[in-house]
PDB file of C-alpha atoms in Angstrom:
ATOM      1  CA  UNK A   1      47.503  20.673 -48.192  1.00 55.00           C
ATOM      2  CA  UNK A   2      46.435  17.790 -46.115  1.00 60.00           C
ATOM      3  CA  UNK A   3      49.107  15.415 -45.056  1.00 63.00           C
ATOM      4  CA  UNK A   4      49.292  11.735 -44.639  1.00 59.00           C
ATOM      5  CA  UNK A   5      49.062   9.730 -41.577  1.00 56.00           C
ATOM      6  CA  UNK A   6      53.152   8.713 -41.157  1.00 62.00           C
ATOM      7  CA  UNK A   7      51.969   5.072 -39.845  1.00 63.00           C
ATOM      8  CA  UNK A   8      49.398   2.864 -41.281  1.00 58.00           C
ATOM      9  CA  UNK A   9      46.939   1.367 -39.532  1.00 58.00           C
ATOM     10  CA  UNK A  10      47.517  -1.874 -37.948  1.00 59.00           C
ATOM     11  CA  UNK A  11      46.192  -4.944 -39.713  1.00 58.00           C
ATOM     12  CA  UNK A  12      44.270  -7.110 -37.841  1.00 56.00           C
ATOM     13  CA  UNK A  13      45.513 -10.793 -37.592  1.00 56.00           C
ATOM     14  CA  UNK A  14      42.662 -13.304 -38.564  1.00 54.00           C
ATOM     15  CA  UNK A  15      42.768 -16.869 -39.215  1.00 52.00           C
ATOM     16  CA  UNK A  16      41.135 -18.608 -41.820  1.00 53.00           C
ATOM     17  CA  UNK A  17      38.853 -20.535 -39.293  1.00 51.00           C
ATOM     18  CA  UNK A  18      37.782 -16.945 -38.109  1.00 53.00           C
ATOM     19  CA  UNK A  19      37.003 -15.667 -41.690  1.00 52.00           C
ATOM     20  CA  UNK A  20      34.704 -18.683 -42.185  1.00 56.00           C
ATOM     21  CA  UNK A  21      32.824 -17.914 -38.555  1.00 56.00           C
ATOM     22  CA  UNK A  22      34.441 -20.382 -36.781  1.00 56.00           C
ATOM     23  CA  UNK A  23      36.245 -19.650 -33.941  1.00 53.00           C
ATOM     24  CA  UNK A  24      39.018 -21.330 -32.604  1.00 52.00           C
ATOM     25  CA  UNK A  25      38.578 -23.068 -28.677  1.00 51.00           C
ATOM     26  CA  UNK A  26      41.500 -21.556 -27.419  1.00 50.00           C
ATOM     27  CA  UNK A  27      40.290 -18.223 -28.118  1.00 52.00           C
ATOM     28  CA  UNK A  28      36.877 -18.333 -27.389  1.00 54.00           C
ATOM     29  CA  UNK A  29      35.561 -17.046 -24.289  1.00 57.00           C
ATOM     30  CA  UNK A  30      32.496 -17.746 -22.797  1.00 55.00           C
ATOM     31  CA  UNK A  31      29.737 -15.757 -23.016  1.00 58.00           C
ATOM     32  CA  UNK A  32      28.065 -14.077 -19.722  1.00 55.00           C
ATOM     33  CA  UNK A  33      25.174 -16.839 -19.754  1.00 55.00           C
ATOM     34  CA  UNK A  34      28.008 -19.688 -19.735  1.00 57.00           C
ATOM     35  CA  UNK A  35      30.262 -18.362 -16.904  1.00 51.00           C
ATOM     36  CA  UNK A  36      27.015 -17.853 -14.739  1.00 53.00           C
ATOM     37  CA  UNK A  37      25.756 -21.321 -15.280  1.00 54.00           C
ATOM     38  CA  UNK A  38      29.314 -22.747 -14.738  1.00 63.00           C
ATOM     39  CA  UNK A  39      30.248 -20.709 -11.763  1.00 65.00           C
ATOM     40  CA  UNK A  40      26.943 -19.801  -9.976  1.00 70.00           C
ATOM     41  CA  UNK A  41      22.900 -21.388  -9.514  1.00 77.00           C
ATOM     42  CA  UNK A  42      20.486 -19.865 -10.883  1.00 82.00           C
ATOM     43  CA  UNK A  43      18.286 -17.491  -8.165  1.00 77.00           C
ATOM     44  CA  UNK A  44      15.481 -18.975  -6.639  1.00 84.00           C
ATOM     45  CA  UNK A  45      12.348 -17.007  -7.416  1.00 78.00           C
ATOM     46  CA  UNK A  46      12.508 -16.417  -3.607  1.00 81.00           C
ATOM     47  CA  UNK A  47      15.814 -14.372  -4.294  1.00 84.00           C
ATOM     48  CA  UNK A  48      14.596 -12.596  -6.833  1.00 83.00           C
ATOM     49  CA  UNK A  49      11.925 -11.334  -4.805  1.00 79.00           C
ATOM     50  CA  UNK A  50      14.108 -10.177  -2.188  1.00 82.00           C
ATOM     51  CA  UNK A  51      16.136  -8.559  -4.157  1.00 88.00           C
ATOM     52  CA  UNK A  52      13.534  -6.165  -6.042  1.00 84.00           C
ATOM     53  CA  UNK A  53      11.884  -5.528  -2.671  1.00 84.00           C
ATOM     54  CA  UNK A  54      15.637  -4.122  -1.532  1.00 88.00           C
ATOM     55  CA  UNK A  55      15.415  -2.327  -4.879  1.00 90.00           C
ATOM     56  CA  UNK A  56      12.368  -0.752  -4.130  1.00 88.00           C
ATOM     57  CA  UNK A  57      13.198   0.143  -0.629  1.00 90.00           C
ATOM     58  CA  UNK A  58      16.692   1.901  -1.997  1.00 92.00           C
ATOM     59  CA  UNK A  59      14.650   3.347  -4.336  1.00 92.00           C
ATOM     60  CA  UNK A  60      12.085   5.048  -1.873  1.00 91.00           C
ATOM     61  CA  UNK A  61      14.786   6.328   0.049  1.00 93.00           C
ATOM     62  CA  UNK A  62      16.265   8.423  -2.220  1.00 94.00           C
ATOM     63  CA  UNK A  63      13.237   9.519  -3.910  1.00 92.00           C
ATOM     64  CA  UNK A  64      12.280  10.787  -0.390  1.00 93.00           C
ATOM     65  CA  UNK A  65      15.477  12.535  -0.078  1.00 94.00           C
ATOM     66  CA  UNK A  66      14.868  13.823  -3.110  1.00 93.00           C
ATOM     67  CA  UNK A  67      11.581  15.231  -2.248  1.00 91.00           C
ATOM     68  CA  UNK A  68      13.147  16.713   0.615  1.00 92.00           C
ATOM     69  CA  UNK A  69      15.858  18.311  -1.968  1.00 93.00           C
ATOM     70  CA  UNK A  70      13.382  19.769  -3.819  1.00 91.00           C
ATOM     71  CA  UNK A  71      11.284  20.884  -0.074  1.00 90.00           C
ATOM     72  CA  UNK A  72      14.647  22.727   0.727  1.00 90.00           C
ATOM     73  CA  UNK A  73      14.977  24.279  -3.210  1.00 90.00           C
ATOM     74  CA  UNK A  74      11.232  25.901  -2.506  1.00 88.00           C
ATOM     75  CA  UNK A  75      12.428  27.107   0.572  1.00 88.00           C
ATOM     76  CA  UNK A  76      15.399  28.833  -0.368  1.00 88.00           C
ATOM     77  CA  UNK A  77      13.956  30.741  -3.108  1.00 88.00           C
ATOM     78  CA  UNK A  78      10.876  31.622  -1.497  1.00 84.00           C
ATOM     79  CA  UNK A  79      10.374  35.622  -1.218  1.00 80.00           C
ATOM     80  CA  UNK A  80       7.653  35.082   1.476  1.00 80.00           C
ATOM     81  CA  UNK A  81       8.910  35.511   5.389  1.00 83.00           C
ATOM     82  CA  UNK A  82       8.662  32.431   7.267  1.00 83.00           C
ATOM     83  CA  UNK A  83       6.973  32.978  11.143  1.00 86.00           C
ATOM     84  CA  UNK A  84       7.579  30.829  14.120  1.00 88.00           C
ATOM     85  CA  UNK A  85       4.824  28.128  12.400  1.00 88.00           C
ATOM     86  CA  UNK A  86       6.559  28.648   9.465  1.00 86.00           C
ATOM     87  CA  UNK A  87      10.279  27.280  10.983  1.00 89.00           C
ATOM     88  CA  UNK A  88       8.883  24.644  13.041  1.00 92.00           C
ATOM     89  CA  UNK A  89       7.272  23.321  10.101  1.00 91.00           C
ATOM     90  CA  UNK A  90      10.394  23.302   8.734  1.00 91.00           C
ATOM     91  CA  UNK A  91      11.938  21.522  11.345  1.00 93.00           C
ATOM     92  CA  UNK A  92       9.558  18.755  11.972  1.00 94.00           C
ATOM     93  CA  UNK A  93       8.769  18.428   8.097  1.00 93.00           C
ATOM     94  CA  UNK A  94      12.909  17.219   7.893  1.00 94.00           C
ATOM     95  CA  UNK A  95      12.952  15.365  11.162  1.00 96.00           C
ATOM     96  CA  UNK A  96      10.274  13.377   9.498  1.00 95.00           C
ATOM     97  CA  UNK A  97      12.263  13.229   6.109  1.00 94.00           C
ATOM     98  CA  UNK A  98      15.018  11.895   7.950  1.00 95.00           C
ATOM     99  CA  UNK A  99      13.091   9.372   9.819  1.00 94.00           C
ATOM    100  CA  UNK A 100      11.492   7.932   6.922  1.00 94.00           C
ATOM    101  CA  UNK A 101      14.516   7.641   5.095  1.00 94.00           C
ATOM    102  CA  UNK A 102      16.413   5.996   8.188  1.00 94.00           C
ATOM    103  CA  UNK A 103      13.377   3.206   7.803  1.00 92.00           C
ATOM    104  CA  UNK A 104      13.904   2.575   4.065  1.00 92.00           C
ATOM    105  CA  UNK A 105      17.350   2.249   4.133  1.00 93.00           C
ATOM    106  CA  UNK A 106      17.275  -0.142   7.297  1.00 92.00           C
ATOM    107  CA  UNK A 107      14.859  -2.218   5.345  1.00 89.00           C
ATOM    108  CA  UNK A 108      16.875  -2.238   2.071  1.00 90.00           C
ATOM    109  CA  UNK A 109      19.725  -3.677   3.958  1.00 92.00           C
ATOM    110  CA  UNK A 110      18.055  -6.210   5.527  1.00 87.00           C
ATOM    111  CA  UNK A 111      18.301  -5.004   9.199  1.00 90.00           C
ATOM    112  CA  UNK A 112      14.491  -4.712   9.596  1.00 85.00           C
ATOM    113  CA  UNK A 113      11.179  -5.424   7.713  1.00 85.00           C
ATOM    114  CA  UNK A 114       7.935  -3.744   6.780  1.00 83.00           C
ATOM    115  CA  UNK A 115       6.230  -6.071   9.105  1.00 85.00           C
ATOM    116  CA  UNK A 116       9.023  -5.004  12.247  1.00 84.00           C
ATOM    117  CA  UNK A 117       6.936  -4.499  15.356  1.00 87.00           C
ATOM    118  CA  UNK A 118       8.091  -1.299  16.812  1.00 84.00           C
ATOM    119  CA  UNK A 119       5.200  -0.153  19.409  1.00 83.00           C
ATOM    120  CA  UNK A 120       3.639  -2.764  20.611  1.00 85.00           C
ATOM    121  CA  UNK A 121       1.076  -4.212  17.847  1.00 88.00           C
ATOM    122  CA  UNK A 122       2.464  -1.234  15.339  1.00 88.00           C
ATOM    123  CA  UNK A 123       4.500  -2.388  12.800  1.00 89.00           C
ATOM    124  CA  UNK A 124       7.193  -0.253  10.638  1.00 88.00           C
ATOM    125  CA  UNK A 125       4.764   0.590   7.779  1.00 89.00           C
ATOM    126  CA  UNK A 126       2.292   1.788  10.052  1.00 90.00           C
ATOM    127  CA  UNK A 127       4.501   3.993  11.931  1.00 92.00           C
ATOM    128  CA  UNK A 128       6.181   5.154   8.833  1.00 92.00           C
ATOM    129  CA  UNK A 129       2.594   6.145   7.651  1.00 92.00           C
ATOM    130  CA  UNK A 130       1.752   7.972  10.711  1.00 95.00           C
ATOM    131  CA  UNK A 131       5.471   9.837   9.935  1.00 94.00           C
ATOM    132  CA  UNK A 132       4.321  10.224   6.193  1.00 94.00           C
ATOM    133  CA  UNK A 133       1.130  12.189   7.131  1.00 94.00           C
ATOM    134  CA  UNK A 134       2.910  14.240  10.055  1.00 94.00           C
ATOM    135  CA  UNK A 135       5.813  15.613   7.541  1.00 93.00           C
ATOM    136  CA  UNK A 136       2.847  16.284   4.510  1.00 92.00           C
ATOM    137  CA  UNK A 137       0.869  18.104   7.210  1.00 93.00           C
ATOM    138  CA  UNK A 138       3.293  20.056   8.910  1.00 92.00           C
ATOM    139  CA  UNK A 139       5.094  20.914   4.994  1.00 89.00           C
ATOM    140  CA  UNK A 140       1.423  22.360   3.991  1.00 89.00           C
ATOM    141  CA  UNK A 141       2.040  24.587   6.678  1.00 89.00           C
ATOM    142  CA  UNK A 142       5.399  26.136   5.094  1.00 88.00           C
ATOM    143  CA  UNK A 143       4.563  29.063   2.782  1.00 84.00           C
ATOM    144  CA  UNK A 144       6.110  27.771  -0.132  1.00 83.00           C
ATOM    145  CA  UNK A 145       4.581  24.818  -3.229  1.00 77.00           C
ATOM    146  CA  UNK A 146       3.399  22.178  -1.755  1.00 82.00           C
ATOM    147  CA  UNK A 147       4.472  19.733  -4.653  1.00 83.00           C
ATOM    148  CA  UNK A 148       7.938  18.482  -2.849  1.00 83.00           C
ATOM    149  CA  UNK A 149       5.560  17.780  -0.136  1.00 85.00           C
ATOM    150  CA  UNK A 150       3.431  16.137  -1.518  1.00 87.00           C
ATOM    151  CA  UNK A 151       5.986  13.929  -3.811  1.00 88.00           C
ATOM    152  CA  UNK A 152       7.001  12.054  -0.311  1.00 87.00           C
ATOM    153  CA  UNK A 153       3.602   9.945  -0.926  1.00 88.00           C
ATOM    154  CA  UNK A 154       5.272   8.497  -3.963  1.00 89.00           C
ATOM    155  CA  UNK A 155       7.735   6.325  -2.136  1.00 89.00           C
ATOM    156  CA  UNK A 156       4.849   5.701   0.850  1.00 88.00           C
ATOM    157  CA  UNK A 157       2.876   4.111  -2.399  1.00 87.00           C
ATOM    158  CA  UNK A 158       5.488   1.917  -3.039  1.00 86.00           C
ATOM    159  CA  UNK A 159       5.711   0.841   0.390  1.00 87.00           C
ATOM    160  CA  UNK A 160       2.039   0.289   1.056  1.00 86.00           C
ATOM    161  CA  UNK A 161       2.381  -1.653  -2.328  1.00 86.00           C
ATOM    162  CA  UNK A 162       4.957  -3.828  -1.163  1.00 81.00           C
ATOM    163  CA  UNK A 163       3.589  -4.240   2.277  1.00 80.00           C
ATOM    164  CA  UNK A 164       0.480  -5.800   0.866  1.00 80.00           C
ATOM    165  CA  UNK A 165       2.637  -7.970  -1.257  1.00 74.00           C
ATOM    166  CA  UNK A 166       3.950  -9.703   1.987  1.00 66.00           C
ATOM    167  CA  UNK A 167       0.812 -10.274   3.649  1.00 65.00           C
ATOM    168  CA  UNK A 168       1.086 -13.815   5.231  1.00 62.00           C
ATOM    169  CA  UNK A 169      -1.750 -15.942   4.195  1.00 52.00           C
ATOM    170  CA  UNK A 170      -4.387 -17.511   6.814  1.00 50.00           C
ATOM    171  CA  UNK A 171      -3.642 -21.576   7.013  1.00 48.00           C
ATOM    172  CA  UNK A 172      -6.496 -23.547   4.879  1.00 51.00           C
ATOM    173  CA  UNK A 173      -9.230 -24.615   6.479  1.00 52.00           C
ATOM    174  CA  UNK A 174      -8.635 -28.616   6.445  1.00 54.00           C
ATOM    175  CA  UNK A 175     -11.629 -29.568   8.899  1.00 59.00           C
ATOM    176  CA  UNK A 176     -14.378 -30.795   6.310  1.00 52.00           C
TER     177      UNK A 176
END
């Protein structure tokens, strides 16, 4: 035998000028798009460029950490035996990981850019691709898949993508 519910269910209070559409103005709140224009400008394109290129760079970050997650998953269930070449492999494979990811994450907070000279005419993104093909190198050597190796090229990609994005331009030629 199924019993009642001992309270009924609240009714809700509405006003006539709700039940027509209307709402009253002393209950209305404004909507997202409202508060933004009232309390904030609207980004400058500028902004909004910076701000996807910090996206990006967060984003290649972790994906290389999480290449590296899935480098360290091969390794721990792998049945094969792991030699001196095999370890330092290892080793160098995550000294890399952690470099690269030490490069994104200073770029997605702003501390340094792509274009960052670090060695003398070598910028970050050069560097970081000399690191990129030093850890996918030294991880083919590990006797394990090579996929989580080869997965750390997906967030180089994005970088070489964006670092041709901010190519300055050469100044017009205004002589004729």
């Amino acid at each position: 035998m199924a019993q009642s519910d001992p309270e009924p269910a609240p009714v809700a209070d509405t006003s006539t000028a709700e039940l027509n559409g209307q709402t009253e103005p002393d209950d209305a709140e404004p909507t997202e798009a409202e508060a933004a224009a009232e309390g904030e400008p609207e980004p400058t394109p500028e902004e909004k460029a910076r701000r996807t290129a910090r996206t990006f760079l967060w984003t290649c970050g972790w994906l290389t950490l999480l290449a590296a997650a899935f480098l360290l998953s091969d390794i721990v269930q792998s049945n094969k035996s792991f030699g001196f070449v095999g370890w330092l492999s290892v080793a160098l494979t995550y000294l890399c990981v952690l470099v690269l990811v030490a490069g994104y994450f200073a770029c997605a907070r702003e501390k340094a850019t792509l274009r960052t000279r670090l060695f003398g005419r070598f910028d970050l993104f050069q560097v970081s691709t000399l690191v990129v093909v030093v850890a996918v190198v030294f991880g083919l050597l590990i006797p394990t898949s090579h996929k989580a190796v080869l997965a750390l090229s997906l967030p180089w990609a994005l970088t070489y993508w964006m670092y041709g994005l901010d190519r300055t331009k050469p100044p017009a030629d205004t002589t004729t």
